[in-house]
XYZ file of C-alpha atoms in Angstrom:
640
model
C -7.662 -9.825 34.475
C -5.360 -7.395 35.887
C -1.141 -7.857 36.824
C 0.355 -8.865 40.063
C 2.894 -6.317 39.800
C 5.263 -3.744 38.553
C 7.889 -3.742 35.668
C 10.046 -2.990 36.736
C 11.571 -0.080 34.626
C 7.826 0.166 32.555
C 7.923 3.978 33.212
C 11.618 4.775 32.477
C 10.855 3.599 29.350
C 7.200 5.264 28.744
C 8.988 8.245 29.771
C 11.916 7.768 27.040
C 10.116 6.377 24.166
C 7.342 10.011 24.846
C 10.488 11.568 24.885
C 11.729 10.491 21.261
C 8.294 10.648 19.453
C 7.980 14.639 20.328
C 11.940 14.850 19.102
C 10.659 13.751 15.952
C 8.390 15.391 15.439
C 7.765 18.661 12.828
C 7.496 22.387 13.133
C 4.455 22.432 11.790
C 2.962 20.020 13.972
C 3.093 16.653 11.896
C 5.373 13.356 11.879
C 5.871 11.805 8.691
C 8.940 8.810 8.509
C 10.316 7.269 5.144
C 8.293 4.492 3.743
C 10.713 2.387 2.721
C 10.130 -0.508 -1.013
C 11.507 -2.752 -2.704
C 13.857 -1.591 -4.329
C 11.190 -1.152 -8.099
C 10.762 2.032 -7.006
C 14.097 3.437 -7.512
C 14.713 1.422 -11.311
C 11.366 2.357 -11.800
C 12.865 6.043 -12.006
C 16.535 5.502 -13.294
C 14.466 4.281 -16.456
C 12.081 7.035 -16.580
C 15.009 9.319 -16.027
C 16.288 7.518 -19.230
C 12.391 7.202 -21.680
C 12.482 10.831 -20.485
C 15.346 12.802 -21.096
C 16.406 13.290 -17.474
C 19.076 11.384 -16.610
C 21.137 13.264 -13.880
C 25.019 11.369 -13.457
C 25.162 12.090 -9.690
C 21.950 11.371 -8.674
C 22.864 7.492 -10.994
C 26.294 6.266 -8.954
C 23.802 7.131 -5.909
C 21.136 4.366 -6.717
C 24.029 2.411 -8.202
C 24.433 1.684 -4.856
C 22.266 0.842 -3.669
C 20.936 -1.312 -5.359
C 24.476 -2.864 -5.385
C 23.405 -3.346 -1.723
C 20.281 -4.685 -1.855
C 21.242 -7.282 -3.991
C 20.278 -11.273 -2.610
C 23.519 -13.741 -2.254
C 22.253 -15.057 -4.749
C 22.570 -12.018 -7.384
C 18.039 -11.674 -7.657
C 16.424 -8.936 -5.745
C 13.965 -9.456 -2.828
C 10.465 -7.475 -3.137
C 11.827 -7.177 0.976
C 14.463 -8.129 3.382
C 14.718 -12.375 3.660
C 11.847 -12.962 0.949
C 12.929 -14.672 -2.025
C 14.314 -13.565 -4.993
C 11.883 -11.846 -7.493
C 11.892 -12.165 -11.177
C 10.161 -9.009 -12.099
C 12.411 -7.157 -9.441
C 15.752 -8.608 -10.629
C 14.801 -7.415 -14.295
C 14.265 -4.203 -13.452
C 17.195 -3.694 -11.778
C 19.474 -5.066 -13.865
C 18.350 -2.820 -16.385
C 18.690 0.409 -14.825
C 21.554 -0.460 -14.064
C 22.853 -1.381 -17.356
C 21.526 1.864 -18.741
C 24.479 3.055 -15.347
C 26.355 2.065 -17.408
C 27.146 -0.732 -15.655
C 29.137 -3.425 -17.630
C 27.947 -6.268 -18.387
C 30.805 -8.345 -17.622
C 30.475 -6.200 -13.658
C 29.998 -9.317 -11.685
C 26.819 -7.988 -9.118
C 25.242 -8.148 -13.531
C 26.578 -11.730 -13.858
C 25.407 -12.263 -10.340
C 21.267 -10.800 -11.899
C 21.984 -12.152 -15.566
C 22.278 -15.591 -14.205
C 19.714 -15.981 -11.841
C 16.792 -13.988 -14.370
C 17.634 -16.536 -16.315
C 17.000 -19.722 -13.779
C 13.678 -17.878 -13.797
C 12.206 -17.838 -17.632
C 14.007 -14.183 -18.032
C 10.668 -11.516 -19.282
C 8.499 -13.782 -20.673
C 8.066 -15.397 -16.660
C 8.365 -11.042 -15.716
C 4.712 -9.988 -14.891
C 2.552 -6.977 -16.742
C 4.043 -3.388 -15.606
C 7.680 -4.991 -16.643
C 5.987 -6.228 -20.071
C 5.122 -2.385 -19.941
C 8.792 -0.821 -18.952
C 10.333 -2.762 -21.778
C 8.029 -2.915 -24.283
C 8.854 1.498 -24.149
C 12.510 0.864 -24.920
C 11.882 -1.372 -27.545
C 12.556 -4.370 -25.587
C 9.216 -6.095 -25.256
C 6.724 -6.999 -27.736
C 4.106 -4.564 -27.176
C 1.726 -7.069 -28.918
C 2.391 -9.425 -25.537
C 1.540 -6.292 -22.764
C -2.579 -7.350 -22.642
C -4.901 -5.033 -24.620
C -7.298 -1.782 -22.962
C -8.361 0.147 -25.574
C -8.109 3.528 -24.413
C -12.121 3.107 -25.347
C -12.177 1.618 -21.979
C -12.593 5.740 -20.399
C -16.082 5.939 -22.416
C -17.231 2.653 -20.645
C -20.202 3.607 -18.623
C -20.375 2.563 -14.780
C -23.293 0.222 -15.371
C -20.810 -2.060 -17.933
C -20.248 -4.198 -15.163
C -18.345 -6.522 -17.170
C -15.438 -3.706 -16.746
C -15.293 -0.137 -15.900
C -13.434 2.301 -14.701
C -15.594 2.517 -11.172
C -14.613 -1.296 -10.490
C -11.375 -0.486 -10.001
C -10.074 0.368 -6.690
C -8.322 4.009 -6.551
C -5.276 2.559 -7.575
C -5.302 0.441 -10.180
C -8.146 3.366 -11.443
C -4.581 6.720 -11.670
C -1.761 4.400 -12.929
C -4.260 2.597 -15.358
C -5.641 5.761 -16.920
C -2.967 6.925 -17.830
C -1.220 4.039 -19.603
C -4.292 3.908 -21.555
C -3.272 6.459 -23.522
C 0.909 4.975 -23.537
C -0.740 1.607 -24.841
C -2.557 3.463 -27.397
C 0.247 5.634 -29.125
C 2.888 2.581 -27.898
C 6.052 4.768 -27.825
C 9.314 2.913 -27.904
C 12.906 4.845 -27.277
C 15.174 2.288 -29.145
C 18.110 1.674 -27.774
C 21.404 1.014 -29.280
C 22.338 -2.794 -29.567
C 24.632 -2.618 -26.400
C 22.353 -1.638 -23.872
C 19.617 -4.170 -25.337
C 18.703 -7.140 -23.237
C 18.897 -9.876 -25.788
C 21.225 -11.313 -23.451
C 18.262 -11.827 -20.662
C 16.041 -14.251 -23.067
C 16.781 -17.531 -22.231
C 15.283 -18.140 -25.869
C 15.738 -16.248 -29.270
C 13.072 -13.023 -28.409
C 12.172 -13.932 -32.129
C 10.850 -17.833 -31.566
C 9.090 -17.554 -27.746
C 6.056 -17.147 -27.073
C 3.705 -14.214 -25.668
C 0.065 -16.406 -24.675
C -0.596 -15.546 -21.421
C -0.542 -18.186 -19.120
C -4.080 -19.411 -18.111
C -3.477 -21.106 -14.721
C -4.736 -18.645 -12.117
C -2.926 -17.744 -8.524
C -4.268 -19.173 -6.363
C -5.797 -22.147 -8.011
C -9.732 -22.189 -8.457
C -11.568 -24.485 -11.038
C -13.479 -20.367 -11.077
C -10.530 -18.860 -11.702
C -9.192 -21.135 -14.066
C -13.038 -20.173 -16.321
C -12.932 -16.585 -15.572
C -8.977 -16.311 -16.626
C -9.638 -18.046 -19.884
C -12.205 -16.794 -20.476
C -10.663 -12.914 -20.380
C -7.766 -13.999 -21.989
C -10.280 -15.049 -25.494
C -11.128 -11.196 -24.866
C -7.635 -10.084 -25.181
C -7.398 -11.916 -28.803
C -10.190 -10.451 -29.942
C -8.862 -6.832 -28.685
C -6.744 -7.059 -30.141
C -7.449 -8.014 -33.252
C -9.644 -5.358 -33.169
C -7.529 -2.203 -32.848
C -5.676 -3.498 -34.610
C -7.366 -4.213 -37.918
C -11.074 -2.649 -37.112
C -11.819 0.874 -37.682
C -12.104 2.971 -34.245
C -14.683 6.118 -34.615
C -14.435 5.649 -30.696
C -10.516 6.391 -30.655
C -10.406 10.133 -30.127
C -13.145 10.569 -28.369
C -11.040 8.023 -25.554
C -8.304 9.371 -25.090
C -9.950 12.967 -24.625
C -11.360 11.908 -22.167
C -8.573 10.773 -20.431
C -6.900 13.756 -21.336
C -9.734 15.376 -19.052
C -9.571 12.611 -16.381
C -5.385 13.487 -15.961
C -5.721 17.125 -15.995
C -8.233 17.270 -13.846
C -6.721 15.625 -11.385
C -3.190 16.895 -12.302
C -3.978 20.660 -11.548
C -4.360 19.490 -7.523
C -1.094 19.335 -5.394
C -0.072 16.307 -4.404
C 1.133 13.905 -7.686
C -2.472 11.703 -9.355
C -2.644 9.449 -6.724
C -0.492 10.921 -4.175
C 1.631 6.916 -5.097
C 4.831 7.178 -7.797
C 3.902 4.216 -9.973
C 0.033 6.538 -11.048
C 3.002 10.125 -11.798
C 4.879 8.344 -13.629
C 3.064 7.524 -16.328
C 1.112 10.243 -15.930
C 4.340 12.320 -16.744
C 4.791 9.547 -20.315
C 0.933 9.466 -20.510
C 1.119 13.740 -21.076
C 4.336 13.954 -23.250
C 2.318 11.767 -25.528
C -0.558 14.433 -25.819
C 1.583 16.804 -26.695
C 2.451 19.105 -22.764
C 6.062 19.920 -23.424
C 7.799 19.469 -20.319
C 8.072 22.657 -19.272
C 4.354 22.587 -18.836
C 2.945 23.405 -15.326
C 1.313 19.823 -15.157
C 3.799 17.616 -16.258
C 6.957 19.516 -13.835
C 3.887 19.345 -10.657
C 4.627 15.747 -11.034
C 8.517 15.635 -11.172
C 8.403 17.970 -8.867
C 6.156 15.700 -6.146
C 8.905 12.244 -7.092
C 11.458 14.582 -6.341
C 10.893 14.825 -3.300
C 10.148 11.252 -2.667
C 13.300 10.438 -2.581
C 15.616 9.528 0.476
C 19.758 10.632 0.117
C 22.553 10.375 2.325
C 25.803 10.884 0.637
C 26.143 7.978 -0.765
C 22.898 6.624 -2.067
C 19.340 7.475 -2.880
C 16.488 5.490 -3.255
C 13.063 6.867 -3.621
C 10.025 6.222 -1.583
C 5.769 5.612 -3.163
C 4.896 7.375 -1.045
C 4.921 9.831 1.938
C 2.506 9.240 5.021
C 2.255 12.132 6.765
C -1.011 11.573 8.024
C -1.047 7.880 8.984
C 2.047 9.061 10.362
C 0.478 11.871 13.264
C -2.567 10.039 13.460
C -0.917 7.629 15.019
C 1.890 8.778 16.829
C -1.280 11.147 18.952
C -2.938 8.405 19.570
C 0.615 6.176 21.245
C 1.415 9.730 23.035
C -2.205 9.506 24.504
C -2.950 6.078 24.814
C 0.343 6.060 27.243
C -0.192 9.298 29.782
C 0.416 12.111 27.619
C -1.711 14.616 29.011
C -4.439 15.620 26.732
C -3.786 18.778 25.967
C -0.228 18.501 25.608
C 1.353 21.494 22.483
C 2.791 18.450 21.034
C -0.113 17.645 20.987
C -2.604 20.640 20.661
C -0.172 20.970 17.243
C -0.465 17.570 15.767
C -4.378 17.792 15.802
C -4.849 21.652 14.194
C -2.691 20.189 11.577
C -4.526 16.937 11.318
C -7.847 19.298 11.647
C -6.394 21.607 8.225
C -5.986 18.138 5.914
C -9.373 17.047 6.004
C -10.790 16.658 2.554
C -13.635 18.972 2.015
C -13.881 18.156 -2.419
C -15.970 14.869 -4.049
C -13.310 12.530 -4.774
C -13.515 9.304 -7.385
C -15.117 7.206 -4.363
C -18.598 9.651 -4.941
C -19.296 7.375 -8.090
C -21.084 5.462 -5.788
C -21.990 7.616 -2.917
C -22.990 10.687 -4.373
C -25.573 10.857 -1.575
C -21.983 11.097 1.392
C -20.710 14.570 2.021
C -16.981 14.093 1.797
C -14.647 14.972 5.858
C -12.250 12.025 5.038
C -8.313 13.031 5.303
C -5.826 11.221 2.715
C -2.579 9.153 3.742
C -0.231 11.946 2.201
C 0.095 15.653 2.701
C -2.402 16.159 0.120
C -4.255 13.614 -2.024
C -7.787 15.280 -2.936
C -10.011 13.154 -5.043
C -8.931 9.861 -1.939
C -8.455 10.324 0.443
C -8.429 7.013 2.480
C -10.828 5.396 6.242
C -8.249 4.462 7.674
C -6.288 7.605 8.091
C -9.723 9.077 9.038
C -10.939 7.039 11.755
C -7.513 7.380 12.977
C -7.472 11.073 12.834
C -10.958 10.815 14.545
C -10.547 9.153 17.226
C -7.039 11.437 18.210
C -9.186 14.031 17.669
C -11.818 12.710 20.253
C -8.908 12.107 23.073
C -6.705 15.422 22.321
C -8.356 18.807 24.455
C -7.674 22.399 24.608
C -9.215 23.117 21.314
C -12.192 24.724 19.526
C -14.281 22.770 21.254
C -16.967 23.888 18.136
C -14.728 23.654 15.791
C -13.931 19.971 16.870
C -17.110 19.455 17.305
C -17.654 19.718 12.919
C -15.124 18.750 12.075
C -15.404 15.312 13.887
C -18.965 15.696 12.710
C -18.330 15.081 9.414
C -15.128 13.330 8.902
C -17.585 10.578 10.219
C -20.380 11.093 8.320
C -18.115 10.348 5.694
C -16.920 7.277 6.950
C -20.342 5.588 7.691
C -21.630 6.492 4.631
C -18.639 4.587 3.143
C -19.346 1.804 4.559
C -20.393 -1.596 2.261
C -23.064 -4.093 2.220
C -21.609 -6.174 3.337
C -20.608 -4.445 6.265
C -17.784 -4.037 6.453
C -15.045 -0.919 5.425
C -12.577 -0.736 2.397
C -10.044 1.802 1.704
C -10.764 3.697 -0.851
C -14.249 3.297 -1.860
C -17.291 0.910 -0.812
C -18.263 -1.945 -2.439
C -15.092 -1.517 -4.814
C -15.370 -5.872 -4.705
C -16.061 -7.555 -8.013
C -12.664 -9.965 -7.392
C -13.741 -11.518 -11.198
C -11.659 -8.893 -12.784
C -8.334 -9.902 -10.684
C -8.117 -12.907 -13.519
C -8.221 -10.072 -16.075
C -5.051 -10.344 -18.326
C -3.587 -6.988 -16.405
C -4.491 -7.563 -13.466
C -1.793 -10.152 -13.020
C -0.469 -8.883 -10.065
C -4.280 -9.312 -8.278
C -4.712 -6.140 -6.164
C -6.929 -4.957 -8.507
C -9.208 -4.116 -6.152
C -10.117 -2.642 -2.894
C -13.572 -5.528 -1.644
C -13.476 -4.487 2.733
C -11.202 -6.171 4.731
C -10.931 -7.352 8.668
C -8.018 -4.890 9.709
C -10.506 -1.715 8.526
C -13.005 -2.773 9.764
C -12.432 -3.818 13.044
C -10.559 -0.171 12.849
C -13.987 1.632 11.795
C -15.807 -0.531 15.121
C -13.068 0.615 16.639
C -14.026 4.109 16.245
C -18.254 3.829 16.816
C -16.661 3.101 20.112
C -14.673 5.903 20.893
C -16.531 8.201 19.481
C -19.714 6.422 22.449
C -21.738 4.528 20.357
C -21.975 0.227 21.280
C -22.711 -2.807 19.484
C -26.057 -2.389 18.916
C -25.503 0.845 17.099
C -26.739 0.089 13.116
C -23.317 0.393 11.150
C -21.120 -1.846 14.000
C -24.196 -4.627 13.906
C -23.318 -4.608 10.573
C -20.132 -4.581 10.529
C -19.851 -6.744 13.421
C -20.926 -9.693 11.548
C -18.521 -9.348 9.101
C -15.739 -10.154 11.078
C -17.717 -13.077 12.635
C -17.862 -13.959 9.483
C -14.824 -13.682 7.502
C -12.658 -14.553 10.747
C -9.787 -17.730 9.928
C -11.174 -21.201 11.584
C -8.306 -21.399 14.045
C -8.643 -17.639 15.366
C -7.194 -14.803 13.761
C -8.374 -12.604 11.204
C -6.048 -11.470 7.970
C -4.732 -7.768 7.419
C -4.528 -6.338 4.318
C -2.052 -3.657 5.085
C 0.320 -4.832 7.382
C 1.946 -7.778 8.450
C 0.143 -9.719 8.787
C -3.063 -11.863 11.009
C -0.996 -10.071 13.661
C -2.197 -7.357 12.217
C -4.951 -7.871 11.500
C -6.115 -9.514 14.795
C -4.499 -6.613 16.879
C -7.501 -4.102 14.538
C -9.877 -6.760 14.922
C -10.055 -7.073 18.920
C -9.506 -3.430 19.304
C -12.896 -2.792 17.513
C -14.649 -5.694 18.916
C -13.110 -4.221 22.737
C -14.156 -0.309 21.740
C -17.851 -1.798 20.253
C -18.566 -3.131 24.085
C -18.512 -6.687 22.410
C -18.566 -9.418 25.351
C -15.074 -10.575 25.265
C -15.443 -14.703 27.657
C -18.039 -15.466 24.081
C -15.768 -18.359 22.055
C -15.166 -16.727 18.643
C -12.826 -14.281 20.616
C -11.058 -16.380 22.883
C -9.792 -18.049 19.448
C -9.016 -15.544 18.290
C -6.260 -14.754 21.944
C -5.297 -18.476 21.753
C -3.869 -18.492 18.411
C -1.943 -14.969 19.655
C -0.484 -16.474 22.753
C 0.563 -19.823 20.389
C 1.980 -17.330 18.191
C 4.254 -16.192 21.282
C 8.477 -16.371 20.011
C 10.288 -17.927 22.875
C 12.358 -14.090 23.279
C 8.832 -13.760 24.659
C 8.122 -11.033 20.773
C 6.228 -12.251 18.202
C 6.749 -11.874 14.566
C 5.928 -12.817 11.261
C 6.985 -13.186 7.867
C 5.654 -11.470 4.785
C 5.097 -14.739 3.499
C 2.220 -15.809 5.408
C 0.427 -13.534 2.718
C 1.751 -16.525 -0.236
C 1.828 -19.578 2.056
C -0.896 -19.148 5.542
C 0.852 -21.735 7.387
C 3.024 -19.418 8.557
C 0.396 -16.683 9.984
C 1.684 -15.752 13.403
C 5.457 -16.352 12.565
C 8.504 -15.092 12.580
C 11.927 -13.880 14.165
C 10.358 -11.037 16.498
C 10.463 -7.256 15.920
C 8.859 -4.780 18.145
C 6.132 -3.566 16.094
C 4.569 -7.102 15.891
C 4.723 -8.098 19.083
C 2.862 -4.652 20.778
C 0.523 -5.148 18.004
C -0.606 -8.644 19.626
C 0.209 -7.086 23.100
C -2.666 -4.888 22.352
C -4.422 -7.015 21.552
C -4.442 -9.149 24.165
C -4.323 -6.302 26.081
C -7.538 -5.240 24.180
C -8.918 -8.875 25.848
C -9.144 -8.821 28.879
C -5.530 -10.945 29.599
C -3.156 -7.934 31.484
C -2.594 -10.224 34.322
C -1.269 -13.115 31.839
C 1.870 -14.473 31.502
C 1.983 -13.661 27.516
C 1.599 -10.264 28.957
C 4.870 -10.085 30.766
C 6.521 -11.910 28.705
C 6.063 -9.288 25.533
C 5.839 -6.169 27.541
C 8.985 -7.825 28.940
C 10.220 -7.399 25.706
C 9.830 -4.444 24.385
C 12.377 -3.254 27.709
C 15.310 -5.698 26.698
C 14.990 -4.223 23.237
C 14.549 -0.364 23.614
C 17.365 1.470 23.237
C 18.479 4.140 25.106
C 17.526 6.764 23.521
C 13.915 6.036 23.536
C 13.609 4.097 20.064
C 13.165 0.388 19.033
C 14.723 -1.266 15.129
C 12.731 -4.024 13.438
C 14.893 -5.872 11.824
C 12.136 -6.618 9.230
C 9.511 -5.522 7.038
C 5.605 -4.718 9.243
C 3.637 -2.865 5.655
C 1.624 -4.031 3.593
C 1.277 -1.735 -0.437
C -0.135 -5.215 -2.309
C 0.564 -8.699 -0.479
C 2.429 -11.052 -2.164
C 4.074 -8.342 -4.901
C 4.045 -5.480 -3.326
C 5.653 -4.506 0.652
C 7.296 -1.644 3.006
C 8.341 -0.844 6.134
C 7.379 1.887 8.318
C 9.984 3.377 9.891
C 7.700 5.147 12.437
C 5.816 1.888 13.710
C 9.052 1.306 15.558
C 9.229 4.283 16.965
C 4.724 3.632 18.511
C 3.572 1.031 17.394
C 5.654 0.115 21.500
C 5.155 3.058 22.763
C 1.550 2.193 23.206
C 1.204 -0.836 24.088
C 3.478 -0.210 27.106
C 1.084 2.752 27.467
C -2.123 0.018 27.690
C -0.012 -1.814 29.593
C 0.264 0.429 32.368
C -2.797 1.766 32.915
C -4.188 -1.100 33.467
C -1.735 -1.351 36.183
C -3.294 1.280 37.915
C -6.601 -0.916 37.385
């Protein structure tokens, strides 16, 4: 179905958006936008500086200004703007501000304290908050889940739990924590800095037992959770009273594991929590503060700062490969010449960052050769499927490069991608078959994000990659992936979005994949997704979805319109052949009406997902390249 008439101002809007995006490119060819998280990263950074005696009072003052600005009217701190108060984020922010010298009678502190007490205090906080408090003697280490360092010695065939049955991000956080929790260090605070005022009842009378009720509730989850709590009780008795002949070997295994991964650029796992934990662990293992492995992590953490004249806050990690590959695809699909110098520079930059060394993913896929791309500037042990797919699709479309070199890069990249397809037909983010879901019930995993199973958005991306590279739906990997997306579709039509908010994101990814691979788009299951998207369009012509849809599935596809989510919906509908519909015309009009004079757009609400329900993100460049991409695809549809 083709549009019936040209849209006034479309060509000019595309030209302005392209110029805006090109103006943001770095001289070496890449793009990178801010990756904004909630206040917990900044709070944890301030507390880390106190733990390792590296306090910078000028930065503390600027960080406190940032925390004050992000405080909610009710006194708490949220995980995303417009979301409810989160107890753990509020405790960390209160603690960080108190350590920075903000008096307890400050109005911001009074309001935060009242909210913390209303929500139950430290007992109701998550595990990582309890560990943070325990490091300062503000929570009993006995109330933290047992994680014996001997876990390092468990073989892969020990299926009940081993490090390679959890996700990469969990693994890089856990290994240094094993050292920390083995030593149980405490940096005791003077009485005036303690957090006694946050406990609804005196802490010596408080029960440190873990809740048995799983979230969300299921009888199977209740059984697993109760069993793991019993295991935790037994481990604590064993740690305290039993001989531990393998303890030293476990510590040594953790040290060697950390040394190997800290020796490469990018920081441990490329993410703040793992880097911060590794600094504490290495100091406990006897490494001096000026040791290169410690200084390297500190340098990577400081590179995460976003600083203005008045404020400073910290990102969880940078996103240059993701931003660069998406920017390239947006420019290419909006009519930018495929041999444009800016695109050639970006392609060369990406080619130079292909990973050719084995990582943790090879434990389950030892026969697969390396060849993927990471998310950050450097993270060789942990390339990911999503970035790799986007890079390969961009490289397929660019011209003017060394054809033989690009052919080898694409062959190696596609081979790695195909080698990590899961047994269920889908793709996860970093590894294959990381899907032992019962492990989300261990007390340590109260965030529910311990694993990296196959997801709908990644599998849709895999289908789009295969189609872009010339494969059809009869290709064996495509057949398995199609079966996965058919099986995981929600009854009313959409697909879940693991890495973007949420069902709009997942449905965009899958419908793009189905179109690229040559699926029959007239099938009922495809049209069901189309009807769902059309029904979720807002009165202003745009689309939006609140981050709360992860907690409340009835909110799927519902929320105030923002440009990036509007672009995802438009790209999904355009992929499904809906170019001439009123829904498309209204969506395009929304993007044209909300474009800034400089060619960009603004997302008022958050658009990215770190961990569903517990860690949300805002990619600041999403509102720059996704609307351009949608306008470009629509413009091509106008041309038939």
